[in-house]
Structures are given as structure tokens and as C-alpha cells.
Amino acid sequence: MWKGVEQGFKNPELQLKSIDISSNNLSGEIPKEIGYLVGLVSLNLSRNNLRGEIPCEIGSLRSLESIDLSRNHFSGKIPSSLSEIDGLGKLDLSHNSL
Ligand SMILES: *[C@@H]1O[C@H](CO)[C@@H](O)[C@H](O)[C@H]1NC(C)=O
Ligand SMILES: *[C@@H]1O[C@H](CO)[C@@H](O)[C@H](O)[C@H]1NC(C)=O
């Protein structure tokens, strides 16, 4: 589910398209290796206890349409690489310390 709509993955590519581990109690930082998940369309890590900076590698995820990192403890700057994601339709960074 992203952007409030249930989505289906019809093509058989074995590529991870969506991660939703929201509303858990995850702590620590987002690993830079997130930049390898190039097929990712939707990322929802909201409502956890994640901290540190948002890795600039997130800008490598050119397929992303939705990013929700709200309600964590992220700090530092919003990576400028986010502007390289052309299809980004939804970006929620609310309730952090950016
Ligand atoms: C992310 O997950 C939360 C529930 O844990 C939900 O309320 C929110 O709408 C989701 N974000 C998006 C962009 O779908
Ligand atoms: C969440 O994790 C923190 C440690 O990272 C812990 O202190 C806290 O009790 C946990 N909260 C819940 C609801 O499990």
C-alpha cells in the first residue's frame, strides 16, 4: 500500500519494490547500502526510532515514487540528491529534527 492505494506487482522481476517496516521500534541509522535497492518504488520507515542523517545514497533510488520517513529522530540536512528522483510524488519527513 502506498499513497493510500493498494498496488500489485505484475512483472516477474525478482526485484524488491516496496519496503514497509513502519510502526515498529527500529533504532539506529539507515544503512548507506539502501542505495543498492535500485528497484525500490516505495519506502516507508515512519514511526520508528531511527536516527542519524538520511544517507545521500537514497538519491540513487531513481524509481522511488514515495518516501515516508516521518516520526523518527533523523537529524542533519535533507540530502540534495533527493532532487534527482524525478518520479517522487510523495515525500514525508515530518516529525524529525532535520
Ligand atoms: C506509512 O505507514 C504508516 C503506518 O505505519 C501509514 O500511516 C502511512 O500512511 C504510510 N505512508 C505512506 C506514504 O503510505
Ligand atoms: C523501543 O526500543 C527502546 C530501545 O531502543 C526501548 O528502550 C523501548 O522500551 C522500546 N519500546 C517499546 C515499546 O518496545
PDB file of N, CA and C and ligand atoms in Angstrom:
ATOM      1  N   MET A   1       0.861  -1.184   0.000  1.00  0.00           N
ATOM      2  CA  MET A   1       0.000   0.000   0.000  1.00  0.00           C
ATOM      3  C   MET A   1       0.894   1.229   0.000  1.00  0.00           C
ATOM      4  N   TRP A   2       0.742   2.097  -1.004  1.00  0.00           N
ATOM      5  CA  TRP A   2       1.405   3.380  -0.899  1.00  0.00           C
ATOM      6  C   TRP A   2       0.583   4.459  -1.568  1.00  0.00           C
ATOM      7  N   LYS A   3       0.786   5.658  -1.108  1.00  0.00           N
ATOM      8  CA  LYS A   3      -0.053   6.790  -1.481  1.00  0.00           C
ATOM      9  C   LYS A   3      -1.517   6.429  -1.257  1.00  0.00           C
ATOM     10  N   GLY A   4      -1.769   5.614  -0.243  1.00  0.00           N
ATOM     11  CA  GLY A   4      -3.137   5.271   0.115  1.00  0.00           C
ATOM     12  C   GLY A   4      -3.826   4.313  -0.836  1.00  0.00           C
ATOM     13  N   VAL A   5      -3.081   3.772  -1.800  1.00  0.00           N
ATOM     14  CA  VAL A   5      -3.700   2.878  -2.783  1.00  0.00           C
ATOM     15  C   VAL A   5      -3.004   1.528  -2.742  1.00  0.00           C
ATOM     16  N   GLU A   6      -3.784   0.439  -2.814  1.00  0.00           N
ATOM     17  CA  GLU A   6      -3.187  -0.885  -2.838  1.00  0.00           C
ATOM     18  C   GLU A   6      -2.593  -1.127  -4.225  1.00  0.00           C
ATOM     19  N   GLN A   7      -1.325  -1.556  -4.270  1.00  0.00           N
ATOM     20  CA  GLN A   7      -0.627  -1.726  -5.543  1.00  0.00           C
ATOM     21  C   GLN A   7      -0.275  -3.199  -5.726  1.00  0.00           C
ATOM     22  N   GLY A   8      -0.258  -3.649  -6.961  1.00  0.00           N
ATOM     23  CA  GLY A   8       0.158  -5.015  -7.244  1.00  0.00           C
ATOM     24  C   GLY A   8       1.404  -5.014  -8.109  1.00  0.00           C
ATOM     25  N   PHE A   9       2.261  -6.009  -7.943  1.00  0.00           N
ATOM     26  CA  PHE A   9       3.465  -6.097  -8.768  1.00  0.00           C
ATOM     27  C   PHE A   9       3.264  -7.205  -9.775  1.00  0.00           C
ATOM     28  N   LYS A  10       3.097  -6.852 -11.015  1.00  0.00           N
ATOM     29  CA  LYS A  10       2.756  -7.862 -12.019  1.00  0.00           C
ATOM     30  C   LYS A  10       3.980  -8.409 -12.740  1.00  0.00           C
ATOM     31  N   ASN A  11       5.029  -7.611 -12.888  1.00  0.00           N
ATOM     32  CA  ASN A  11       6.170  -8.146 -13.639  1.00  0.00           C
ATOM     33  C   ASN A  11       6.968  -9.098 -12.768  1.00  0.00           C
ATOM     34  N   PRO A  12       7.538 -10.112 -13.378  1.00  0.00           N
ATOM     35  CA  PRO A  12       8.160 -11.195 -12.614  1.00  0.00           C
ATOM     36  C   PRO A  12       9.581 -10.906 -12.141  1.00  0.00           C
ATOM     37  N   GLU A  13      10.077  -9.704 -12.355  1.00  0.00           N
ATOM     38  CA  GLU A  13      11.441  -9.406 -11.914  1.00  0.00           C
ATOM     39  C   GLU A  13      11.582  -9.644 -10.409  1.00  0.00           C
ATOM     40  N   LEU A  14      12.670 -10.284 -10.047  1.00  0.00           N
ATOM     41  CA  LEU A  14      12.906 -10.545  -8.628  1.00  0.00           C
ATOM     42  C   LEU A  14      13.612  -9.340  -8.016  1.00  0.00           C
ATOM     43  N   GLN A  15      12.908  -8.244  -8.022  1.00  0.00           N
ATOM     44  CA  GLN A  15      13.482  -7.017  -7.503  1.00  0.00           C
ATOM     45  C   GLN A  15      12.580  -6.517  -6.396  1.00  0.00           C
ATOM     46  N   LEU A  16      13.181  -6.147  -5.295  1.00  0.00           N
ATOM     47  CA  LEU A  16      12.393  -5.625  -4.182  1.00  0.00           C
ATOM     48  C   LEU A  16      11.828  -4.258  -4.549  1.00  0.00           C
ATOM     49  N   LYS A  17      10.509  -4.143  -4.505  1.00  0.00           N
ATOM     50  CA  LYS A  17       9.852  -2.907  -4.948  1.00  0.00           C
ATOM     51  C   LYS A  17       9.382  -2.044  -3.792  1.00  0.00           C
ATOM     52  N   SER A  18       9.056  -2.682  -2.692  1.00  0.00           N
ATOM     53  CA  SER A  18       8.422  -1.927  -1.629  1.00  0.00           C
ATOM     54  C   SER A  18       8.894  -2.413  -0.270  1.00  0.00           C
ATOM     55  N   ILE A  19       9.234  -1.472   0.591  1.00  0.00           N
ATOM     56  CA  ILE A  19       9.589  -1.806   1.975  1.00  0.00           C
ATOM     57  C   ILE A  19       8.688  -0.998   2.891  1.00  0.00           C
ATOM     58  N   ASP A  20       7.949  -1.688   3.725  1.00  0.00           N
ATOM     59  CA  ASP A  20       7.155  -1.010   4.747  1.00  0.00           C
ATOM     60  C   ASP A  20       7.458  -1.680   6.076  1.00  0.00           C
ATOM     61  N   ILE A  21       8.311  -1.047   6.863  1.00  0.00           N
ATOM     62  CA  ILE A  21       8.575  -1.534   8.222  1.00  0.00           C
ATOM     63  C   ILE A  21       8.242  -0.403   9.185  1.00  0.00           C
ATOM     64  N   SER A  22       7.162   0.285   8.825  1.00  0.00           N
ATOM     65  CA  SER A  22       6.701   1.392   9.658  1.00  0.00           C
ATOM     66  C   SER A  22       6.091   0.880  10.952  1.00  0.00           C
ATOM     67  N   SER A  23       5.943   1.778  11.911  1.00  0.00           N
ATOM     68  CA  SER A  23       5.295   1.468  13.190  1.00  0.00           C
ATOM     69  C   SER A  23       5.922   0.276  13.890  1.00  0.00           C
ATOM     70  N   ASN A  24       7.247   0.281  13.954  1.00  0.00           N
ATOM     71  CA  ASN A  24       7.967  -0.691  14.763  1.00  0.00           C
ATOM     72  C   ASN A  24       8.795   0.090  15.773  1.00  0.00           C
ATOM     73  N   ASN A  25       9.802  -0.561  16.316  1.00  0.00           N
ATOM     74  CA  ASN A  25      10.651   0.169  17.256  1.00  0.00           C
ATOM     75  C   ASN A  25      12.087   0.051  16.772  1.00  0.00           C
ATOM     76  N   LEU A  26      12.275   0.241  15.473  1.00  0.00           N
ATOM     77  CA  LEU A  26      13.622   0.125  14.922  1.00  0.00           C
ATOM     78  C   LEU A  26      14.468   1.304  15.373  1.00  0.00           C
ATOM     79  N   SER A  27      15.726   0.999  15.733  1.00  0.00           N
ATOM     80  CA  SER A  27      16.630   2.076  16.145  1.00  0.00           C
ATOM     81  C   SER A  27      17.864   2.043  15.248  1.00  0.00           C
ATOM     82  N   GLY A  28      18.748   3.003  15.437  1.00  0.00           N
ATOM     83  CA  GLY A  28      19.952   3.072  14.613  1.00  0.00           C
ATOM     84  C   GLY A  28      19.724   3.912  13.380  1.00  0.00           C
ATOM     85  N   GLU A  29      20.625   3.759  12.404  1.00  0.00           N
ATOM     86  CA  GLU A  29      20.603   4.601  11.220  1.00  0.00           C
ATOM     87  C   GLU A  29      20.162   3.806   9.991  1.00  0.00           C
ATOM     88  N   ILE A  30      19.780   4.508   8.949  1.00  0.00           N
ATOM     89  CA  ILE A  30      19.512   3.850   7.664  1.00  0.00           C
ATOM     90  C   ILE A  30      20.871   3.520   7.047  1.00  0.00           C
ATOM     91  N   PRO A  31      21.139   2.230   6.725  1.00  0.00           N
ATOM     92  CA  PRO A  31      22.449   1.908   6.146  1.00  0.00           C
ATOM     93  C   PRO A  31      22.609   2.511   4.743  1.00  0.00           C
ATOM     94  N   LYS A  32      23.842   2.936   4.425  1.00  0.00           N
ATOM     95  CA  LYS A  32      24.128   3.502   3.103  1.00  0.00           C
ATOM     96  C   LYS A  32      23.776   2.528   1.982  1.00  0.00           C
ATOM     97  N   GLU A  33      23.829   1.222   2.317  1.00  0.00           N
ATOM     98  CA  GLU A  33      23.566   0.178   1.325  1.00  0.00           C
ATOM     99  C   GLU A  33      22.149   0.244   0.770  1.00  0.00           C
ATOM    100  N   ILE A  34      21.302   1.055   1.387  1.00  0.00           N
ATOM    101  CA  ILE A  34      19.965   1.246   0.831  1.00  0.00           C
ATOM    102  C   ILE A  34      20.061   1.672  -0.641  1.00  0.00           C
ATOM    103  N   GLY A  35      21.180   2.322  -0.979  1.00  0.00           N
ATOM    104  CA  GLY A  35      21.396   2.797  -2.347  1.00  0.00           C
ATOM    105  C   GLY A  35      21.465   1.690  -3.387  1.00  0.00           C
ATOM    106  N   TYR A  36      21.630   0.420  -2.930  1.00  0.00           N
ATOM    107  CA  TYR A  36      21.681  -0.697  -3.884  1.00  0.00           C
ATOM    108  C   TYR A  36      20.297  -1.179  -4.294  1.00  0.00           C
ATOM    109  N   LEU A  37      19.269  -0.765  -3.570  1.00  0.00           N
ATOM    110  CA  LEU A  37      17.922  -1.291  -3.843  1.00  0.00           C
ATOM    111  C   LEU A  37      17.271  -0.477  -4.964  1.00  0.00           C
ATOM    112  N   VAL A  38      17.889  -0.557  -6.140  1.00  0.00           N
ATOM    113  CA  VAL A  38      17.529   0.355  -7.223  1.00  0.00           C
ATOM    114  C   VAL A  38      16.108   0.165  -7.756  1.00  0.00           C
ATOM    115  N   GLY A  39      15.486  -0.984  -7.447  1.00  0.00           N
ATOM    116  CA  GLY A  39      14.127  -1.211  -7.948  1.00  0.00           C
ATOM    117  C   GLY A  39      13.046  -0.644  -7.034  1.00  0.00           C
ATOM    118  N   LEU A  40      13.479  -0.078  -5.910  1.00  0.00           N
ATOM    119  CA  LEU A  40      12.524   0.331  -4.887  1.00  0.00           C
ATOM    120  C   LEU A  40      11.603   1.464  -5.360  1.00  0.00           C
ATOM    121  N   VAL A  41      10.316   1.241  -5.199  1.00  0.00           N
ATOM    122  CA  VAL A  41       9.315   2.220  -5.609  1.00  0.00           C
ATOM    123  C   VAL A  41       8.731   2.935  -4.385  1.00  0.00           C
ATOM    124  N   SER A  42       8.678   2.203  -3.282  1.00  0.00           N
ATOM    125  CA  SER A  42       8.054   2.769  -2.091  1.00  0.00           C
ATOM    126  C   SER A  42       8.850   2.388  -0.848  1.00  0.00           C
ATOM    127  N   LEU A  43       9.132   3.360  -0.004  1.00  0.00           N
ATOM    128  CA  LEU A  43       9.883   3.127   1.225  1.00  0.00           C
ATOM    129  C   LEU A  43       9.147   3.788   2.377  1.00  0.00           C
ATOM    130  N   ASN A  44       8.706   2.995   3.318  1.00  0.00           N
ATOM    131  CA  ASN A  44       8.016   3.536   4.485  1.00  0.00           C
ATOM    132  C   ASN A  44       8.707   3.053   5.759  1.00  0.00           C
ATOM    133  N   LEU A  45       9.418   3.963   6.388  1.00  0.00           N
ATOM    134  CA  LEU A  45      10.102   3.667   7.654  1.00  0.00           C
ATOM    135  C   LEU A  45       9.539   4.543   8.769  1.00  0.00           C
ATOM    136  N   SER A  46       8.345   5.072   8.542  1.00  0.00           N
ATOM    137  CA  SER A  46       7.807   6.029   9.513  1.00  0.00           C
ATOM    138  C   SER A  46       7.501   5.363  10.852  1.00  0.00           C
ATOM    139  N   ARG A  47       7.396   6.175  11.888  1.00  0.00           N
ATOM    140  CA  ARG A  47       7.021   5.722  13.226  1.00  0.00           C
ATOM    141  C   ARG A  47       7.951   4.660  13.781  1.00  0.00           C
ATOM    142  N   ASN A  48       9.249   4.978  13.780  1.00  0.00           N
ATOM    143  CA  ASN A  48      10.254   4.135  14.423  1.00  0.00           C
ATOM    144  C   ASN A  48      11.124   5.037  15.299  1.00  0.00           C
ATOM    145  N   ASN A  49      12.281   4.519  15.702  1.00  0.00           N
ATOM    146  CA  ASN A  49      13.215   5.325  16.493  1.00  0.00           C
ATOM    147  C   ASN A  49      14.525   5.493  15.746  1.00  0.00           C
ATOM    148  N   LEU A  50      14.431   5.645  14.436  1.00  0.00           N
ATOM    149  CA  LEU A  50      15.644   5.780  13.621  1.00  0.00           C
ATOM    150  C   LEU A  50      16.256   7.162  13.824  1.00  0.00           C
ATOM    151  N   ARG A  51      17.585   7.220  13.759  1.00  0.00           N
ATOM    152  CA  ARG A  51      18.265   8.496  13.961  1.00  0.00           C
ATOM    153  C   ARG A  51      19.415   8.654  12.975  1.00  0.00           C
ATOM    154  N   GLY A  52      20.214   9.680  13.176  1.00  0.00           N
ATOM    155  CA  GLY A  52      21.329   9.944  12.271  1.00  0.00           C
ATOM    156  C   GLY A  52      20.854  10.704  11.048  1.00  0.00           C
ATOM    157  N   GLU A  53      21.754  10.828  10.069  1.00  0.00           N
ATOM    158  CA  GLU A  53      21.394  11.560   8.858  1.00  0.00           C
ATOM    159  C   GLU A  53      20.714  10.632   7.855  1.00  0.00           C
ATOM    160  N   ILE A  54      19.905  11.200   7.009  1.00  0.00           N
ATOM    161  CA  ILE A  54      19.332  10.440   5.900  1.00  0.00           C
ATOM    162  C   ILE A  54      20.455  10.279   4.874  1.00  0.00           C
ATOM    163  N   PRO A  55      20.855   9.016   4.547  1.00  0.00           N
ATOM    164  CA  PRO A  55      22.014   8.854   3.666  1.00  0.00           C
ATOM    165  C   PRO A  55      21.756   9.434   2.267  1.00  0.00           C
ATOM    166  N   CYS A  56      22.770  10.121   1.716  1.00  0.00           N
ATOM    167  CA  CYS A  56      22.584  10.748   0.401  1.00  0.00           C
ATOM    168  C   CYS A  56      22.412   9.685  -0.681  1.00  0.00           C
ATOM    169  N   GLU A  57      22.820   8.426  -0.380  1.00  0.00           N
ATOM    170  CA  GLU A  57      22.666   7.323  -1.334  1.00  0.00           C
ATOM    171  C   GLU A  57      21.210   7.083  -1.703  1.00  0.00           C
ATOM    172  N   ILE A  58      20.298   7.607  -0.890  1.00  0.00           N
ATOM    173  CA  ILE A  58      18.876   7.435  -1.171  1.00  0.00           C
ATOM    174  C   ILE A  58      18.526   8.052  -2.543  1.00  0.00           C
ATOM    175  N   GLY A  59      19.348   9.031  -2.951  1.00  0.00           N
ATOM    176  CA  GLY A  59      19.136   9.671  -4.252  1.00  0.00           C
ATOM    177  C   GLY A  59      19.424   8.762  -5.435  1.00  0.00           C
ATOM    178  N   SER A  60      20.080   7.601  -5.173  1.00  0.00           N
ATOM    179  CA  SER A  60      20.340   6.633  -6.249  1.00  0.00           C
ATOM    180  C   SER A  60      19.102   5.834  -6.597  1.00  0.00           C
ATOM    181  N   LEU A  61      18.095   5.935  -5.774  1.00  0.00           N
ATOM    182  CA  LEU A  61      16.895   5.115  -5.966  1.00  0.00           C
ATOM    183  C   LEU A  61      15.928   5.863  -6.891  1.00  0.00           C
ATOM    184  N   ARG A  62      16.256   5.819  -8.170  1.00  0.00           N
ATOM    185  CA  ARG A  62      15.564   6.656  -9.152  1.00  0.00           C
ATOM    186  C   ARG A  62      14.140   6.219  -9.437  1.00  0.00           C
ATOM    187  N   SER A  63      13.764   5.006  -8.977  1.00  0.00           N
ATOM    188  CA  SER A  63      12.400   4.532  -9.231  1.00  0.00           C
ATOM    189  C   SER A  63      11.434   4.944  -8.128  1.00  0.00           C
ATOM    190  N   LEU A  64      11.955   5.534  -7.074  1.00  0.00           N
ATOM    191  CA  LEU A  64      11.099   5.825  -5.923  1.00  0.00           C
ATOM    192  C   LEU A  64       9.953   6.775  -6.275  1.00  0.00           C
ATOM    193  N   GLU A  65       8.778   6.416  -5.835  1.00  0.00           N
ATOM    194  CA  GLU A  65       7.607   7.274  -6.008  1.00  0.00           C
ATOM    195  C   GLU A  65       7.120   7.820  -4.671  1.00  0.00           C
ATOM    196  N   SER A  66       7.507   7.115  -3.607  1.00  0.00           N
ATOM    197  CA  SER A  66       7.005   7.509  -2.296  1.00  0.00           C
ATOM    198  C   SER A  66       8.049   7.223  -1.223  1.00  0.00           C
ATOM    199  N   ILE A  67       8.344   8.225  -0.409  1.00  0.00           N
ATOM    200  CA  ILE A  67       9.252   8.045   0.732  1.00  0.00           C
ATOM    201  C   ILE A  67       8.558   8.612   1.964  1.00  0.00           C
ATOM    202  N   ASP A  68       8.441   7.777   2.986  1.00  0.00           N
ATOM    203  CA  ASP A  68       7.855   8.242   4.244  1.00  0.00           C
ATOM    204  C   ASP A  68       8.828   7.906   5.371  1.00  0.00           C
ATOM    205  N   LEU A  69       9.511   8.934   5.865  1.00  0.00           N
ATOM    206  CA  LEU A  69      10.461   8.762   6.973  1.00  0.00           C
ATOM    207  C   LEU A  69       9.980   9.540   8.192  1.00  0.00           C
ATOM    208  N   SER A  70       8.690   9.853   8.213  1.00  0.00           N
ATOM    209  CA  SER A  70       8.156  10.708   9.271  1.00  0.00           C
ATOM    210  C   SER A  70       8.181  10.020  10.629  1.00  0.00           C
ATOM    211  N   ARG A  71       8.133  10.823  11.671  1.00  0.00           N
ATOM    212  CA  ARG A  71       8.060  10.346  13.051  1.00  0.00           C
ATOM    213  C   ARG A  71       9.217   9.433  13.434  1.00  0.00           C
ATOM    214  N   ASN A  72      10.440   9.959  13.232  1.00  0.00           N
ATOM    215  CA  ASN A  72      11.661   9.316  13.695  1.00  0.00           C
ATOM    216  C   ASN A  72      12.502  10.391  14.384  1.00  0.00           C
ATOM    217  N   HIS A  73      13.811  10.180  14.430  1.00  0.00           N
ATOM    218  CA  HIS A  73      14.694  11.177  15.053  1.00  0.00           C
ATOM    219  C   HIS A  73      15.811  11.562  14.098  1.00  0.00           C
ATOM    220  N   PHE A  74      15.507  11.610  12.822  1.00  0.00           N
ATOM    221  CA  PHE A  74      16.546  11.968  11.854  1.00  0.00           C
ATOM    222  C   PHE A  74      16.999  13.401  12.087  1.00  0.00           C
ATOM    223  N   SER A  75      18.300  13.629  11.861  1.00  0.00           N
ATOM    224  CA  SER A  75      18.865  14.959  12.068  1.00  0.00           C
ATOM    225  C   SER A  75      19.755  15.304  10.883  1.00  0.00           C
ATOM    226  N   GLY A  76      20.309  16.490  10.905  1.00  0.00           N
ATOM    227  CA  GLY A  76      21.190  16.919   9.818  1.00  0.00           C
ATOM    228  C   GLY A  76      20.399  17.507   8.673  1.00  0.00           C
ATOM    229  N   LYS A  77      21.008  17.429   7.494  1.00  0.00           N
ATOM    230  CA  LYS A  77      20.396  18.060   6.323  1.00  0.00           C
ATOM    231  C   LYS A  77      19.556  17.078   5.524  1.00  0.00           C
ATOM    232  N   ILE A  78      18.607  17.613   4.812  1.00  0.00           N
ATOM    233  CA  ILE A  78      17.875  16.806   3.827  1.00  0.00           C
ATOM    234  C   ILE A  78      18.809  16.654   2.628  1.00  0.00           C
ATOM    235  N   PRO A  79      19.136  15.396   2.232  1.00  0.00           N
ATOM    236  CA  PRO A  79      20.107  15.250   1.146  1.00  0.00           C
ATOM    237  C   PRO A  79      19.615  15.880  -0.165  1.00  0.00           C
ATOM    238  N   SER A  80      20.488  16.662  -0.796  1.00  0.00           N
ATOM    239  CA  SER A  80      20.096  17.335  -2.044  1.00  0.00           C
ATOM    240  C   SER A  80      19.894  16.323  -3.165  1.00  0.00           C
ATOM    241  N   SER A  81      20.470  15.101  -2.988  1.00  0.00           N
ATOM    242  CA  SER A  81      20.314  14.057  -4.009  1.00  0.00           C
ATOM    243  C   SER A  81      18.852  13.661  -4.205  1.00  0.00           C
ATOM    244  N   LEU A  82      18.009  14.003  -3.232  1.00  0.00           N
ATOM    245  CA  LEU A  82      16.578  13.677  -3.384  1.00  0.00           C
ATOM    246  C   LEU A  82      15.987  14.331  -4.633  1.00  0.00           C
ATOM    247  N   SER A  83      16.583  15.454  -5.020  1.00  0.00           N
ATOM    248  CA  SER A  83      16.055  16.177  -6.184  1.00  0.00           C
ATOM    249  C   SER A  83      16.316  15.426  -7.488  1.00  0.00           C
ATOM    250  N   GLU A  84      17.155  14.365  -7.419  1.00  0.00           N
ATOM    251  CA  GLU A  84      17.450  13.581  -8.630  1.00  0.00           C
ATOM    252  C   GLU A  84      16.400  12.513  -8.889  1.00  0.00           C
ATOM    253  N   ILE A  85      15.460  12.361  -7.961  1.00  0.00           N
ATOM    254  CA  ILE A  85      14.414  11.345  -8.134  1.00  0.00           C
ATOM    255  C   ILE A  85      13.216  12.005  -8.810  1.00  0.00           C
ATOM    256  N   ASP A  86      13.148  11.840 -10.118  1.00  0.00           N
ATOM    257  CA  ASP A  86      12.151  12.586 -10.904  1.00  0.00           C
ATOM    258  C   ASP A  86      10.711  12.228 -10.566  1.00  0.00           C
ATOM    259  N   GLY A  87      10.478  10.946 -10.292  1.00  0.00           N
ATOM    260  CA  GLY A  87       9.089  10.496 -10.151  1.00  0.00           C
ATOM    261  C   GLY A  87       8.542  10.583  -8.739  1.00  0.00           C
ATOM    262  N   LEU A  88       9.302  11.231  -7.843  1.00  0.00           N
ATOM    263  CA  LEU A  88       8.885  11.267  -6.447  1.00  0.00           C
ATOM    264  C   LEU A  88       7.589  12.069  -6.292  1.00  0.00           C
ATOM    265  N   GLY A  89       6.536  11.371  -5.905  1.00  0.00           N
ATOM    266  CA  GLY A  89       5.243  12.038  -5.781  1.00  0.00           C
ATOM    267  C   GLY A  89       4.875  12.336  -4.349  1.00  0.00           C
ATOM    268  N   LYS A  90       5.526  11.607  -3.431  1.00  0.00           N
ATOM    269  CA  LYS A  90       5.175  11.787  -2.019  1.00  0.00           C
ATOM    270  C   LYS A  90       6.439  11.723  -1.191  1.00  0.00           C
ATOM    271  N   LEU A  91       6.687  12.748  -0.388  1.00  0.00           N
ATOM    272  CA  LEU A  91       7.855  12.786   0.492  1.00  0.00           C
ATOM    273  C   LEU A  91       7.390  13.301   1.842  1.00  0.00           C
ATOM    274  N   ASP A  92       7.453  12.444   2.848  1.00  0.00           N
ATOM    275  CA  ASP A  92       7.043  12.866   4.190  1.00  0.00           C
ATOM    276  C   ASP A  92       8.230  12.720   5.134  1.00  0.00           C
ATOM    277  N   LEU A  93       8.761  13.857   5.571  1.00  0.00           N
ATOM    278  CA  LEU A  93       9.883  13.882   6.518  1.00  0.00           C
ATOM    279  C   LEU A  93       9.466  14.548   7.818  1.00  0.00           C
ATOM    280  N   SER A  94       8.155  14.645   8.028  1.00  0.00           N
ATOM    281  CA  SER A  94       7.654  15.394   9.186  1.00  0.00           C
ATOM    282  C   SER A  94       8.012  14.722  10.503  1.00  0.00           C
ATOM    283  N   HIS A  95       7.990  15.470  11.564  1.00  0.00           N
ATOM    284  CA  HIS A  95       8.264  14.997  12.923  1.00  0.00           C
ATOM    285  C   HIS A  95       9.642  14.341  13.038  1.00  0.00           C
ATOM    286  N   ASN A  96      10.670  15.058  12.609  1.00  0.00           N
ATOM    287  CA  ASN A  96      12.054  14.672  12.802  1.00  0.00           C
ATOM    288  C   ASN A  96      12.804  15.898  13.345  1.00  0.00           C
ATOM    289  N   SER A  97      14.127  15.875  13.300  1.00  0.00           N
ATOM    290  CA  SER A  97      14.913  17.033  13.747  1.00  0.00           C
ATOM    291  C   SER A  97      15.840  17.476  12.632  1.00  0.00           C
ATOM    292  N   LEU A  98      15.295  17.536  11.436  1.00  0.00           N
ATOM    293  CA  LEU A  98      16.129  17.914  10.277  1.00  0.00           C
ATOM    294  C   LEU A  98      16.380  19.410  10.284  1.00  0.00           C
TER     295      LEU A  98
HETATM  296  C1  LIG B   1       3.455   4.538   6.203  1.00  0.00           C
HETATM  297  O1  LIG B   1       2.924   3.686   7.182  1.00  0.00           O
HETATM  298  C2  LIG B   1       2.053   4.322   8.120  1.00  0.00           C
HETATM  299  C3  LIG B   1       1.514   3.279   9.082  1.00  0.00           C
HETATM  300  O2  LIG B   1       2.542   2.706   9.823  1.00  0.00           O
HETATM  301  C4  LIG B   1       0.893   4.956   7.386  1.00  0.00           C
HETATM  302  O3  LIG B   1       0.083   5.658   8.315  1.00  0.00           O
HETATM  303  C5  LIG B   1       1.400   5.919   6.324  1.00  0.00           C
HETATM  304  O4  LIG B   1       0.329   6.425   5.565  1.00  0.00           O
HETATM  305  C6  LIG B   1       2.354   5.185   5.402  1.00  0.00           C
HETATM  306  N1  LIG B   1       2.930   6.126   4.463  1.00  0.00           N
HETATM  307  C7  LIG B   1       2.618   6.115   3.150  1.00  0.00           C
HETATM  308  C8  LIG B   1       3.289   7.170   2.313  1.00  0.00           C
HETATM  309  O5  LIG B   1       1.873   5.289   2.639  1.00  0.00           O
HETATM  310  C1  LIG B   2      11.928   0.692  21.967  1.00  0.00           C
HETATM  311  O1  LIG B   2      13.312   0.490  21.972  1.00  0.00           O
HETATM  312  C2  LIG B   2      13.981   1.181  23.029  1.00  0.00           C
HETATM  313  C3  LIG B   2      15.477   0.889  22.879  1.00  0.00           C
HETATM  314  O2  LIG B   2      15.903   1.121  21.570  1.00  0.00           O
HETATM  315  C4  LIG B   2      13.471   0.696  24.359  1.00  0.00           C
HETATM  316  O3  LIG B   2      14.068   1.446  25.389  1.00  0.00           O
HETATM  317  C5  LIG B   2      11.955   0.863  24.433  1.00  0.00           C
HETATM  318  O4  LIG B   2      11.459   0.282  25.621  1.00  0.00           O
HETATM  319  C6  LIG B   2      11.292   0.178  23.233  1.00  0.00           C
HETATM  320  N1  LIG B   2       9.865   0.458  23.264  1.00  0.00           N
HETATM  321  C7  LIG B   2       8.955  -0.495  23.070  1.00  0.00           C
HETATM  322  C8  LIG B   2       7.528  -0.031  23.060  1.00  0.00           C
HETATM  323  O5  LIG B   2       9.251  -1.659  22.885  1.00  0.00           O
END
